[in-house]
Each structure stands twice: as C-alpha cells, then as structure tokens.
Coordinates of C-alpha atoms and ligand atoms in Angstrom, one line a residue:
X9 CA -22.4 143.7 125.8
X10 CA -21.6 140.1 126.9
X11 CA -23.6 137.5 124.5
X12 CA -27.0 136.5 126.2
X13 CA -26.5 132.6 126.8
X14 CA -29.9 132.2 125.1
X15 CA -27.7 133.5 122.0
X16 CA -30.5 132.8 119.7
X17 CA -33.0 135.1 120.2
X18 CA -32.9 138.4 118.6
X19 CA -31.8 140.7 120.9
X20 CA -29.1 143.4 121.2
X21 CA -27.1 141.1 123.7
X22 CA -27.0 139.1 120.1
X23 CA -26.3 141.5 117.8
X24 CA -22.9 140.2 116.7
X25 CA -24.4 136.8 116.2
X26 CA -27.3 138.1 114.5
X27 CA -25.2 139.8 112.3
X28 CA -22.7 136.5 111.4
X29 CA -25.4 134.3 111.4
X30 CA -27.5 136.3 108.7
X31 CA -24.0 137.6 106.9
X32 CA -23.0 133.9 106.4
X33 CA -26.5 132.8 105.3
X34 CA -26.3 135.9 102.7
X35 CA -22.7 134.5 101.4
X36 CA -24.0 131.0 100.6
X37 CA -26.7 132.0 99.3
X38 CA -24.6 134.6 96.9
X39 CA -22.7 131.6 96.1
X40 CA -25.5 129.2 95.3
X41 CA -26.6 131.7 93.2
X42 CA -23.5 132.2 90.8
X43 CA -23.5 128.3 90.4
X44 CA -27.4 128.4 89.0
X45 CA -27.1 127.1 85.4
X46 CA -30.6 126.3 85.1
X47 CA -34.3 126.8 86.3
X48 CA -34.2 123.0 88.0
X49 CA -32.2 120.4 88.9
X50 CA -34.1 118.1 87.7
X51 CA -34.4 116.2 90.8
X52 CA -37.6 113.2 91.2
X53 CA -40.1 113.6 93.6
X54 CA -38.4 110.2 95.4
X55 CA -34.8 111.8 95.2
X56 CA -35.9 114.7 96.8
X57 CA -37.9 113.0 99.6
X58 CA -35.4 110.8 100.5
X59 CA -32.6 113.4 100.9
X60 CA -34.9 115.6 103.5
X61 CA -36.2 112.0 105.2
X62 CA -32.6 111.2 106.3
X63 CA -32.6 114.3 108.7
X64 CA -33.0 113.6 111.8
X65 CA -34.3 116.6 113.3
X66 CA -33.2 115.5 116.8
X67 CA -29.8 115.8 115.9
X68 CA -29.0 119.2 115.3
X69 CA -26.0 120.2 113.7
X70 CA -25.4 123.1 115.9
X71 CA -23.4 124.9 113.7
X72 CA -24.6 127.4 111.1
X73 CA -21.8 126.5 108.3
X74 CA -22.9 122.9 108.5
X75 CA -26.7 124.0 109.2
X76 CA -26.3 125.8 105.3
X77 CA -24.5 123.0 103.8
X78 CA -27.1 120.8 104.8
X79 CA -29.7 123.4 103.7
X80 CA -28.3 122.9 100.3
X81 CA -28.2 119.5 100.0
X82 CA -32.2 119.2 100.7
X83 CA -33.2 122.6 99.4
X84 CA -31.5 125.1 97.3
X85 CA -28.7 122.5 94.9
X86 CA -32.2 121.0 93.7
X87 CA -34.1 124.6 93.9
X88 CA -36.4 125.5 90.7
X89 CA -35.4 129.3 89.8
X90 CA -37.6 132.1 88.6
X91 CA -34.8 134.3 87.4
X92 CA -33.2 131.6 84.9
X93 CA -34.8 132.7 81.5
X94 CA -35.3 129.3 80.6
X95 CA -38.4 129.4 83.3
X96 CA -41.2 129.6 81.6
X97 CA -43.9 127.1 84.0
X98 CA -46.1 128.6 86.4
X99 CA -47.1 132.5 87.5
X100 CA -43.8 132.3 89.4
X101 CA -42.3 135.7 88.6
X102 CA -38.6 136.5 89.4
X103 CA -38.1 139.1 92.4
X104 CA -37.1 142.4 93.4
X105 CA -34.0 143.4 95.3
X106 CA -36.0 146.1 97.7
X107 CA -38.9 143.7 98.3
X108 CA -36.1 140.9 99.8
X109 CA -34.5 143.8 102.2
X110 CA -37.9 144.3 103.3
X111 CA -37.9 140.7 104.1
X112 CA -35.1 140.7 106.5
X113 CA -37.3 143.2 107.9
X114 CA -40.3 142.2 108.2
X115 CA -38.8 138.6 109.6
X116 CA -36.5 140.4 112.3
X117 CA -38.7 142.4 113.9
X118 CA -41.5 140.4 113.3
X119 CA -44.7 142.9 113.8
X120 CA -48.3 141.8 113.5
X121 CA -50.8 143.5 111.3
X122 CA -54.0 142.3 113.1
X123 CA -53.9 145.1 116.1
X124 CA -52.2 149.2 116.0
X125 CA -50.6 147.8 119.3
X126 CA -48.2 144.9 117.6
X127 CA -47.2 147.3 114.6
X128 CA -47.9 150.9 114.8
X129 CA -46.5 152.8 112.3
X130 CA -46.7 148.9 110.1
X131 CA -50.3 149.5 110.3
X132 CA -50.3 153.0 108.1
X133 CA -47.8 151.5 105.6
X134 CA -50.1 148.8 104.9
X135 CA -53.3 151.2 105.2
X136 CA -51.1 153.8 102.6
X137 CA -50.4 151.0 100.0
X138 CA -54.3 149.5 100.4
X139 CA -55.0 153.3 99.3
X140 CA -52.5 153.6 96.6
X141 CA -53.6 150.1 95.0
X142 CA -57.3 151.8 95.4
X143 CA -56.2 155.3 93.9
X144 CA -54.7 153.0 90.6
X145 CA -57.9 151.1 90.4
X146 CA -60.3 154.6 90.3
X147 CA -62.1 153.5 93.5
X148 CA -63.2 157.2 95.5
X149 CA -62.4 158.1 99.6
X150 CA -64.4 155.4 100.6
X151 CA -61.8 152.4 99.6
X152 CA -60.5 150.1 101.8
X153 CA -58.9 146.8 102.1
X154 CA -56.2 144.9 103.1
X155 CA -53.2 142.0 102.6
X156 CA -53.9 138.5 102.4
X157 CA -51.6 135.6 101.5
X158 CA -52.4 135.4 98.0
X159 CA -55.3 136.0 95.3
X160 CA -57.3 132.6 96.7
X161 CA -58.1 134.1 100.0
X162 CA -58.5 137.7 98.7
X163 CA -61.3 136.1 96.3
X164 CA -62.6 133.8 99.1
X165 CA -62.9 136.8 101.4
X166 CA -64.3 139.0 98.4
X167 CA -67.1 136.3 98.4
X168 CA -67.7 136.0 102.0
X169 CA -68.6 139.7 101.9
X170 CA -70.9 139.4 98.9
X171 CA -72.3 136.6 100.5
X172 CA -72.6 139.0 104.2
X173 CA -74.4 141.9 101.2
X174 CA -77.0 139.0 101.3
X175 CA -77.1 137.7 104.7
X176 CA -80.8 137.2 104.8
X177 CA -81.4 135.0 101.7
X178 CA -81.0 131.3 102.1
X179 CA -77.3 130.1 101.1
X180 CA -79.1 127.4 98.4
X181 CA -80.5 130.2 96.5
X182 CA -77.0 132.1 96.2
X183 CA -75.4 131.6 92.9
X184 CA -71.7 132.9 91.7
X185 CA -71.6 133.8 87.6
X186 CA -67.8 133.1 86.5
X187 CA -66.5 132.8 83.1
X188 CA -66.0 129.3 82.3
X189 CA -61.4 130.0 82.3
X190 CA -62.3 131.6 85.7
X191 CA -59.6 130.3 88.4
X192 CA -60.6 127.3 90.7
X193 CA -60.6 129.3 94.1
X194 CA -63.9 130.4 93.3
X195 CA -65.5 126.7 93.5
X196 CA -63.4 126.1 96.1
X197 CA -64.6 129.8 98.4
X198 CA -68.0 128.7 97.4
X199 CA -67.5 125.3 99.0
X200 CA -65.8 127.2 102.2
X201 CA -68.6 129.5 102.2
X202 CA -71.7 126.2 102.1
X203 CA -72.9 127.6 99.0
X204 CA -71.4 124.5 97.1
X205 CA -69.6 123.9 94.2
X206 CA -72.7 123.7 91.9
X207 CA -73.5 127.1 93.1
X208 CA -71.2 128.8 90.4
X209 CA -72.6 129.0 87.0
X210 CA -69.8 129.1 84.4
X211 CA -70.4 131.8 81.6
X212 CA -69.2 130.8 78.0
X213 CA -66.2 132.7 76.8
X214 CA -65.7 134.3 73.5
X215 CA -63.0 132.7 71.2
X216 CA -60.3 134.9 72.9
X217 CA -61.3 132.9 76.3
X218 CA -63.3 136.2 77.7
X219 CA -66.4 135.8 79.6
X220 CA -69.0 136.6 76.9
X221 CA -71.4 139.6 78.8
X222 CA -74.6 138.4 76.2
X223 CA -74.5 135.0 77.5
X224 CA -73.6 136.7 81.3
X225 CA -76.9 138.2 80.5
X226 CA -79.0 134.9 79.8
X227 CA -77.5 133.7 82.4
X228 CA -78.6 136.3 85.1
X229 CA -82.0 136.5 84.1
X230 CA -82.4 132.6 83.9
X231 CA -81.3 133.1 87.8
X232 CA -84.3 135.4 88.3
X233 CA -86.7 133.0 86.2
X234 CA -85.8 130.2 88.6
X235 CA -85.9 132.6 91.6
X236 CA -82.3 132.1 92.5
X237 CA -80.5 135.2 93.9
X238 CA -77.3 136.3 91.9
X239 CA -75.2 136.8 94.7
X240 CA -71.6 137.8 92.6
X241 CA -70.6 137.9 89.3
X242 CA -66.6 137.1 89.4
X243 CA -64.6 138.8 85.9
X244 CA -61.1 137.6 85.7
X245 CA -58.7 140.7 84.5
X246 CA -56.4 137.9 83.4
X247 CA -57.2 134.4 83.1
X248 CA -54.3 132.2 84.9
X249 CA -54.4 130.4 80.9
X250 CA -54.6 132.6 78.3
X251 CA -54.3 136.4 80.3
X252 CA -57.7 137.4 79.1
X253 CA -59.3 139.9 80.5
X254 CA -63.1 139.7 81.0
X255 CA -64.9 142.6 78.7
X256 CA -65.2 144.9 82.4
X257 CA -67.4 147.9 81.4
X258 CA -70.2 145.5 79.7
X259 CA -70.2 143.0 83.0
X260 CA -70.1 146.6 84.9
X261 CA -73.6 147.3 83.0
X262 CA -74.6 144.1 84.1
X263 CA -73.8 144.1 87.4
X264 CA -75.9 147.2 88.0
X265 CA -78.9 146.1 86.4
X266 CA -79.4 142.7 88.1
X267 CA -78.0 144.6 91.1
X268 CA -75.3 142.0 91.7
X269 CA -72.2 142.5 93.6
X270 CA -69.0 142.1 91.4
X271 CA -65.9 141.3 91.9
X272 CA -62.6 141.3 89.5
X273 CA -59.6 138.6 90.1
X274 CA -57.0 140.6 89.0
X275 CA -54.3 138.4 90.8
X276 CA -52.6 138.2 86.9
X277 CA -53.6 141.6 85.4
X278 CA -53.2 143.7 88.2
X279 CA -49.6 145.0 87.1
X280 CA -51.7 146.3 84.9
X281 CA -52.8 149.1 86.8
X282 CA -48.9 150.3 86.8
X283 CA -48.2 149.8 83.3
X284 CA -47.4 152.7 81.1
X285 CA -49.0 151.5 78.0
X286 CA -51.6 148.9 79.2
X287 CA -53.3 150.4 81.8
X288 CA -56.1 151.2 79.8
X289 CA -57.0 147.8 79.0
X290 CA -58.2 147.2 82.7
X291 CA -61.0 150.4 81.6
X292 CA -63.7 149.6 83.8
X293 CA -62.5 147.7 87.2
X294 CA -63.1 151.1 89.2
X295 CA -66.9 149.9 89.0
X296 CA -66.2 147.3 90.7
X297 CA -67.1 146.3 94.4
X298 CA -64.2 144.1 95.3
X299 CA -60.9 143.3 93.2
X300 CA -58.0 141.0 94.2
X301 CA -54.3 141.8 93.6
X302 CA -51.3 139.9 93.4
X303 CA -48.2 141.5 94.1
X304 CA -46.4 138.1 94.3
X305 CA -47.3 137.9 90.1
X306 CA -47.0 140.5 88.7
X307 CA -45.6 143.6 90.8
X308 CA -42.7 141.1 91.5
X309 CA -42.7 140.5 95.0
X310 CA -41.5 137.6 96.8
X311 CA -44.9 135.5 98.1
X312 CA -46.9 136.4 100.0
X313 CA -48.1 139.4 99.0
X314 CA -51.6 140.2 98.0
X315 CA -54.7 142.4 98.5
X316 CA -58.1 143.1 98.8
X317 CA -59.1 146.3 97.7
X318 CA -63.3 147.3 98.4
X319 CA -64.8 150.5 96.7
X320 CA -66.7 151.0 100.0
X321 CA -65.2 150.4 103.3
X322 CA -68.4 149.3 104.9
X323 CA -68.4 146.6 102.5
X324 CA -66.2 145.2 105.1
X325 CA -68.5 145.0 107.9
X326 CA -69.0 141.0 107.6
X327 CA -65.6 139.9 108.5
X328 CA -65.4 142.0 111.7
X329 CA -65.4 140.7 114.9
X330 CA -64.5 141.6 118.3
X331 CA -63.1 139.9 120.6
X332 CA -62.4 141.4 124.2
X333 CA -58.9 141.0 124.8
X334 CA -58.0 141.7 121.1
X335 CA -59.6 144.5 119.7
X336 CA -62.9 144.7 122.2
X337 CA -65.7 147.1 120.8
X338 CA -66.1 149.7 123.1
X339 CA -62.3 150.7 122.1
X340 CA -62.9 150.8 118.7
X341 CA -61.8 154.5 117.5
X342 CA -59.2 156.1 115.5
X343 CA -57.6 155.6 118.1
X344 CA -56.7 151.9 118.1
X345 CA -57.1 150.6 114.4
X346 CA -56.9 147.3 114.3
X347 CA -56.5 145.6 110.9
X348 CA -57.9 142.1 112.0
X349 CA -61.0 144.1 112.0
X350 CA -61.0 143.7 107.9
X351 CA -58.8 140.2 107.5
X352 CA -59.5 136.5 107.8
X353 CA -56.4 136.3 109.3
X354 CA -55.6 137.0 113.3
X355 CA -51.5 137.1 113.7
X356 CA -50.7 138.2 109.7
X357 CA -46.9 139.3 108.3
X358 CA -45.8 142.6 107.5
X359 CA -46.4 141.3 103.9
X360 CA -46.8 144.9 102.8
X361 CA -43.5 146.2 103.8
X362 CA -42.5 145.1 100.8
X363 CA -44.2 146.5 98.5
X364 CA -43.4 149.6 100.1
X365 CA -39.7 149.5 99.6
X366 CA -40.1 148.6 96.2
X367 CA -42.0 151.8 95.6
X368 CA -39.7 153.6 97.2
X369 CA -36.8 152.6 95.5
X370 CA -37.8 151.6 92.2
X371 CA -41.2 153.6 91.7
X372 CA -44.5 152.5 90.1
X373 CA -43.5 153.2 86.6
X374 CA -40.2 150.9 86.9
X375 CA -42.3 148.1 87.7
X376 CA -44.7 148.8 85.2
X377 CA -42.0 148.7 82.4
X378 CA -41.2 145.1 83.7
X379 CA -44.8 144.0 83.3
X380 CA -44.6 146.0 79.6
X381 CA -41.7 143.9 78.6
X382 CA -43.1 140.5 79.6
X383 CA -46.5 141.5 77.2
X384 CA -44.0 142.5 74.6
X385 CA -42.1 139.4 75.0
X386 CA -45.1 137.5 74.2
X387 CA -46.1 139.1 71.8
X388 CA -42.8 138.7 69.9
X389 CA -42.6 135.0 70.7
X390 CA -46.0 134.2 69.4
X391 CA -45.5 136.0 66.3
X392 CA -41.8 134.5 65.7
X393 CA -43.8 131.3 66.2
X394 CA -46.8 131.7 63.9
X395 CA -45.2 130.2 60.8
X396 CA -43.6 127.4 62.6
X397 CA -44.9 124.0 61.2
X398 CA -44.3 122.0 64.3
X399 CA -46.1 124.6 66.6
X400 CA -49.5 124.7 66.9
X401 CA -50.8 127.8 69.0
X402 CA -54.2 127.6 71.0
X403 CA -54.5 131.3 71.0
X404 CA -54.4 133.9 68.0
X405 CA -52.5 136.3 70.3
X406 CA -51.2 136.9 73.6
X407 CA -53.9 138.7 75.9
X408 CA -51.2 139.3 78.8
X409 CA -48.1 137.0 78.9
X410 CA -48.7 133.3 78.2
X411 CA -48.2 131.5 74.8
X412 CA -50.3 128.4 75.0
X413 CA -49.0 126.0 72.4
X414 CA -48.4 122.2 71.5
X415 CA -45.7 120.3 69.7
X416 CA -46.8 118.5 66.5
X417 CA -44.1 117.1 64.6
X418 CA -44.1 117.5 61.2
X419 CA -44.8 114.6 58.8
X420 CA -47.1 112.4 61.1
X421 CA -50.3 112.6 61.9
X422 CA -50.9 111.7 65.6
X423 CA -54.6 111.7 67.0
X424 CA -55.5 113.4 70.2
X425 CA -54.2 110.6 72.9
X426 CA -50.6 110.6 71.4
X427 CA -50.1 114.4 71.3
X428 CA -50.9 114.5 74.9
X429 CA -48.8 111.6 75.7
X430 CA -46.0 112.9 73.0
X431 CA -46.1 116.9 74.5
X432 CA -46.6 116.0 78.5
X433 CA -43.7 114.2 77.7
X434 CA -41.7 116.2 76.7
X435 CA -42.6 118.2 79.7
X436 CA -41.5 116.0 82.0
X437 CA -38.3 115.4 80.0
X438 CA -37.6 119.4 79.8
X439 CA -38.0 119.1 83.8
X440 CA -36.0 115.9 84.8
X441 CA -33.0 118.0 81.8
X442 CA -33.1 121.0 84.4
X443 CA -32.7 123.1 81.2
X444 CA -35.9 124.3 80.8
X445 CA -39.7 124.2 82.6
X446 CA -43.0 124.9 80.8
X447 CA -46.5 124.3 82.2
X448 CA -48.9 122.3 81.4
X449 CA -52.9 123.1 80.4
X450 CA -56.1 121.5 77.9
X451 CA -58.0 123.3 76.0
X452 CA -61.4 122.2 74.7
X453 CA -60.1 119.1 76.2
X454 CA -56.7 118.9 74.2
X455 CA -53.2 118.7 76.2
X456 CA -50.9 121.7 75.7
X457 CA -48.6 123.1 76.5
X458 CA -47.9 126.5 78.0
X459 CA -45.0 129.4 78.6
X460 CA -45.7 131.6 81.7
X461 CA -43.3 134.7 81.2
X462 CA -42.9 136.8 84.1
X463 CA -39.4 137.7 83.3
X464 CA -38.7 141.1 82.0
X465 CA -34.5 140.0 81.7
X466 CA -35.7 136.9 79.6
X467 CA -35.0 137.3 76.0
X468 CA -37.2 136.1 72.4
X469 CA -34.1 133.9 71.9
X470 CA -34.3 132.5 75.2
X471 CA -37.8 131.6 74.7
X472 CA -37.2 130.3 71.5
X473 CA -34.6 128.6 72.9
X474 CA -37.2 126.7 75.2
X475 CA -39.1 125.8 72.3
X476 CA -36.2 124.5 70.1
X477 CA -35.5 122.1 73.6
X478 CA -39.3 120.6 73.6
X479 CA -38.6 120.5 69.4
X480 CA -35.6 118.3 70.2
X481 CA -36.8 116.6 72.8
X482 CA -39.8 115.5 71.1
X483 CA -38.2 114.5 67.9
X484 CA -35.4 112.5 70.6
X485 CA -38.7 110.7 71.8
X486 CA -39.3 108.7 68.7
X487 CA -42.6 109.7 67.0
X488 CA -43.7 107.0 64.7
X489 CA -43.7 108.9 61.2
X490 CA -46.3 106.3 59.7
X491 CA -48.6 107.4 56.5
X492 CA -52.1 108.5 58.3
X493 CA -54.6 105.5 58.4
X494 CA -58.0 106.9 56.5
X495 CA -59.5 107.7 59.8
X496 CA -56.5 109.2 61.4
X497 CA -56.5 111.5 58.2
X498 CA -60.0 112.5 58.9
X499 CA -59.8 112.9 62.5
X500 CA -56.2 115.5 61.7
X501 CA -58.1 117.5 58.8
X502 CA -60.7 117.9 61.6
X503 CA -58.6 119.2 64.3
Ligands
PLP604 C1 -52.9 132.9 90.7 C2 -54.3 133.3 90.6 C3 -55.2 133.2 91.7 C4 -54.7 132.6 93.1 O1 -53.8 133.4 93.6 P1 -52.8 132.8 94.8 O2 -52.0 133.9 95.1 O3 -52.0 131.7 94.1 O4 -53.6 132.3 95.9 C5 -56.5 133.6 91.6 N1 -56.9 134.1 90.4 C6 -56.2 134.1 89.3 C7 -56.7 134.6 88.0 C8 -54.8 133.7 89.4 O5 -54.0 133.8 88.3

C-alpha cells in the first residue's frame, strides 16, 4: 500500500510509519532508561518551566528523532522514577510490563467505554474485571461497578449515590462520618455534591490512626439527637499516612444499625484483596455498599486505573441518564449495554485493558506477592530503625507500607519550629541531590517525614540507604548543638 499523504493517522495506509514512529519512541525510551541513576533530577520548579516555555509550539520540528530529543530535554532527562529504589515519596508505585503493552493498545485503537457500540467486546473485559474485583471483595451476583480515573472520583461518585439513597431529605441535613486520617476527596466530593465541607464529621482515631467505632457511635447518635440524617459513613482500608485500616466489621455493625450507607476507600489497601497472607486483614469490606480501588497503587498499574465496585447494582440508579442519541431509553436491553449508564464520565479510556493483561500474564497471586513484599519491607525497615537515636518514628508499626518518621540529631535539643524547618529541609535537599525522594506529612501538628514503598525490587539496605542520605544531609545542614535552655529542656522531655 502507498503511504496515505495524511501519514499521521492510524491507518493501514500507515502501518510502516506507525510501526517506525512507535519502534523509535520505544528505543529512546529504552535508552533513557539505562541512563536513570536516580529517582529525580533534581531539577527547580523555574528550570523546568523555562525549558518547556522556550517551545514554540508553532514551530514544529517535523521530525520524530528531533521530536524525542526534544521530548527529553523538557520531560524525561528531568523525569522523577518510580522504579529507582531510592523512591520512597508519594503512592507512586513502579509498573508492570503487561499493563504498558496494554497501553499501546488501548492508545491505538482508542475505544470508548461509555456505549457497547464504541468498544464491544472492551465493554465485557471491563464488566469481567468489575466482577472479579467484586468476587475478591465477597460482594454476591448483584455487584456492579465500573473504572474511574482514580480513587477521588470513585469516592465522589460513591457519595453521589449515597447521597441519590437519600434523594428526598434536604442536602443541609446530610452529614458524612470519616475518620479524622480519612483522605481529603471526601470534603472535597461533599463540596461537589452542595453538602459542604462542614458536612463531614471527623471520627477520632485510636493511637494506631484507625477510626475508633465507640466514638463512630457517639457520633451517629449525636446526628439523630440533632435530627441530622447520616447519609455515609466513609472507612479508609488504608490511610494515605499511616496504611491503617479502619476496624471494618465494628463500623459494618454500625452502619446497619443507624441504617447508613457505607462506603470503604480502599484506593491504598485494596492490593489487599490479592495478597496471600494479608487478605484477611480487609475481614469485613464485603458488608460494605460501595468500595473504591486503585489499581494505579497498589495492583501496579500505570494511572489511571481505578474502580467502583457496589454490592447492589441498583445502587447505581442515580448516575444514569439518557440521552437520545447516546444511549436513549427505549433501547436500553441486554442488548446495547452502555457503561456511561454507571460512570461520571461520557468518552472514558480502555483503562481496564490493563488490568486484564496483567492478569493474564502475571496472575492475581504474582501481584499479590509484590504487595506482600512492600508490607514486609516495612516492616523490616521500621524495626531496623527502632533503636536508632537520631530517628524518631510516629507510628509503633507499619499498618501497610509507610514508615512515618523525623530526623532528630543527636545531642541537641531543638523545639518544634526547628525540627520542621531542619527535616523539610532536608527534604528539599534529598530532592534538588536527585538521589533520593521522601514525602512529607504532620502529625498532631508535628512535621515529619515519610517513606511511601511501593517497590517490591527495593531492598532494606536501599531504604536504609535513604535514611543514612536525610542523616547526612541533616548533619551537612549545620544543627546548632547548644546545651538546652531550661525551657527548651522541658518542652524536649515533653515531646
Ligand atoms: C490515593 C488515595 C485516594 C485518591 O486516589 P486518586 O487515585 O489519587 O484520585 C483516595 N483515598 C485514599 C485513601 C488514597 O490513598
């Protein structure tokens, strides 16, 4: 076949191109990755403006060589990398190889998920995986759900459909019970849904950071007292901080008997539910009525990829709509399912393609070991870091994978203001050294500091290795080493 003169659409005519173009982006990108010697670059926020400013995008380079050289010098040379050991920041986890072939998939030929009629078969795969994630949770035949771009809209939409449960009481009598480590998309779907922020009540937590059910309890009958309606409690099966799982089958109890809709964030612990040995520890979330997972954490997908998974499907009724030249009503049948009938979204991605590769190739249990080895690695971090002087831990253990911690340099005694300014810091030090990245996080108020492992190749000595850098760097950044003033002294014994 001749090349189409319009060689840049996808098309056989262009099947040669296609096949150069994508073969030489693969190379460099090959390439860029054997060079990686570090999770960052280190690059400023000004650098890296500046470099993608200069383009004009006017000008186009034409060629694809110069196109991917270019490409590096505003992208990938300053890239931060979830693979490099030495990344320890945010829930960024590394990816898998079958989930990134389903990419070129899903990009080429580009079907949509909202109607049968734009994906076909793409529709059953998603439908097959929404009842596989439902057959891990415990929920019956009756499941349903579907991808969404992350775990903020699957909680926003698990809202919107508690809130649709309760479409006849008044939106300022609705109130959301979260624990008080629950994640901010919750304020922010209440504000989306004009309940408010001040509609969600923040439940105390226990001293391992989990919602604490008595005080859920107070709470819910302090809502009836003041003839406000419960409309949701929200239980985090892994806080984004400290991993910890809300206590499920007491808030379960709870749910029932205040006959209150609830839903569990599992956008961190979901892995969970393919875990050999910690499945058990998410006991409970089949009795919920909604529950968000995130693939893109911790089933090592490549974002997005995420789902909302109902114990009943007409739980889904309030996000339907029809439109007429989309999915009109009168068609609606096995015959045509359509579904946009159960997302926010109109024209969605094949996100779940995915997914389904990765199944296919690796299997459940192979992903499952990789979120067993990021628990152990934890756990064997914070104990090889329980007798160090200069470390102070917020947490007694691990509840999934984080290590929440604080450099305090040994011989001084430096009040509250100086270990923030001393460890955030260091943080930004780590960053701009490109060797290393941690997060960031208070607690009670305090600034720590906090390791986010998501990295079943990373090793104890690399994460030790991390915290000898932030030991370095912070003795590098000159800590005063002055005896304590009295009230200093009394203010450290405190803490
Ligand atoms: C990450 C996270 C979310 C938000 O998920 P996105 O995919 O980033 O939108 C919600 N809840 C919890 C507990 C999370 O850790």
């Amino acid at each position: 076949m001749q090349p189409h003169p319009l060689q840049h659409v996808f098309h056989p005519a262009n099947a040669d191109h296609y096949a150069s173009t994508i073969g030489a982006g693969l190379q460099h990108l090959v390439r860029t990755l054997g060079r990686v010697a570090g999770p960052a670059a280190g690059t400023s926020a000004a650098e890296a403006a500046d470099r993608v400013a200069a383009v004009d995008l006017d000008a186009p380079l034409g060629e694809t060589g110069k196109v991917l050289e270019e490409l590096s010098h505003v992208w990938l040379d300053d890239a931060v990398w979830f693979h490099e050991p030495t990344y320890a920041a945010h829930l960024n986890c590394p990816v898998v190889v079958p989930a990134l072939l389903a990419e070129l998939f899903i990009a080429s030929v580009n079907s949509s998920m909202d109607t049968f009629d734009q994906s076909v078969g793409g529709t059953f795969v998603e439908r097959h995986l929404v009842d596989w994630t439902a057959g891990r949770i415990g929920f019956g035949e009756r499941a349903d759900g579907v991808f969404t771009s992350g775990g903020s809209q699957s909680n926003l939409q698990a809202l919107m459909l508690a809130r649709g449960a309760l479409e006849r009481e008044p939106l300022g009598r609705l109130r959301i019970l979260a624990s008080a480590d629950r994640h901010f998309s919750v304020q922010k779907s209440a504000r989306l849904l004009g309940l408010g922020e001040d509609s969600v009540i923040c439940v105390p937590t226990d001293e391992r950071h989990r919602m604490d059910p008595a005080a859920l309890d107070r709470s819910l009958a302090a809502c009836n007292g003041l003839g406000l309606r419960a409309m949701a409690i929200v239980a985090t099966a892994g806080t984004t901080d400290f991993g910890a799982i809300d206590p499920l089958p007491e808030i379960a109890d709870l749910a029932v008997a205040y006959d209150t809709w609830l839903h569990v964030d599992a956008a961190y612990g979901g892995g969970l539910l393919v875990s050999p040995r910690h499945r058990h520890r998410l006991a409970g979330i089949d009795r919920a009525d909604s529950v968000t997972v995130d693939y893109h954490k911790t089933f090592f997908q490549p974002v997005s990829s995420s789902a909302l998974i109902v114990r009943d499907r007409a739980l889904m009724a309030p996000v339907t709509w029809h439109a007429d030249y989309l999915n009109p009503k009168d068609h609606r049948s096995l015959a045509s399912p359509n579904q946009v009938d159960k997302s926010l979204q109109t024209t969605r991605r094949f996100d779940a393609l995915k997914l389904w590769l990765t199944l296919r190739v690796m299997g459940p249990d192979a992903v499952g070991e990789y979120v067993d080895a990021v628990i152990d690695l934890a756990r064997d971090v914070q104990a090889a870091l329980s007798d160090d002087p200069e470390i102070e831990l917020a947490a007694l253990r691990p509840e999934l994978s984080t290590v929440v911690f604080r450099y305090v340099p040994a011989g001084t005694v430096l009040d509250e203001p100086a270990l923030a300014e001393l460890n955030t810091r260091i943080r930004a030090d780590l960053y701009a050294s490109g060797r290393a990245m941690v997060a960031a996080t208070k607690v009670d108020g305090r600034q720590f500091l906090k390791l986010t492992l998501l990295n079943p190749l990373a090793t104890v000595a690399d994460i030790l290795g991390i915290i000898d850098l932030v030991r370095e760097t912070g003795a590098g950044l000159g800590v005063p080493r002055a005896e304590p003033s009295p009230a200093q002294h009394v203010e450290a014994v405190a803490r």
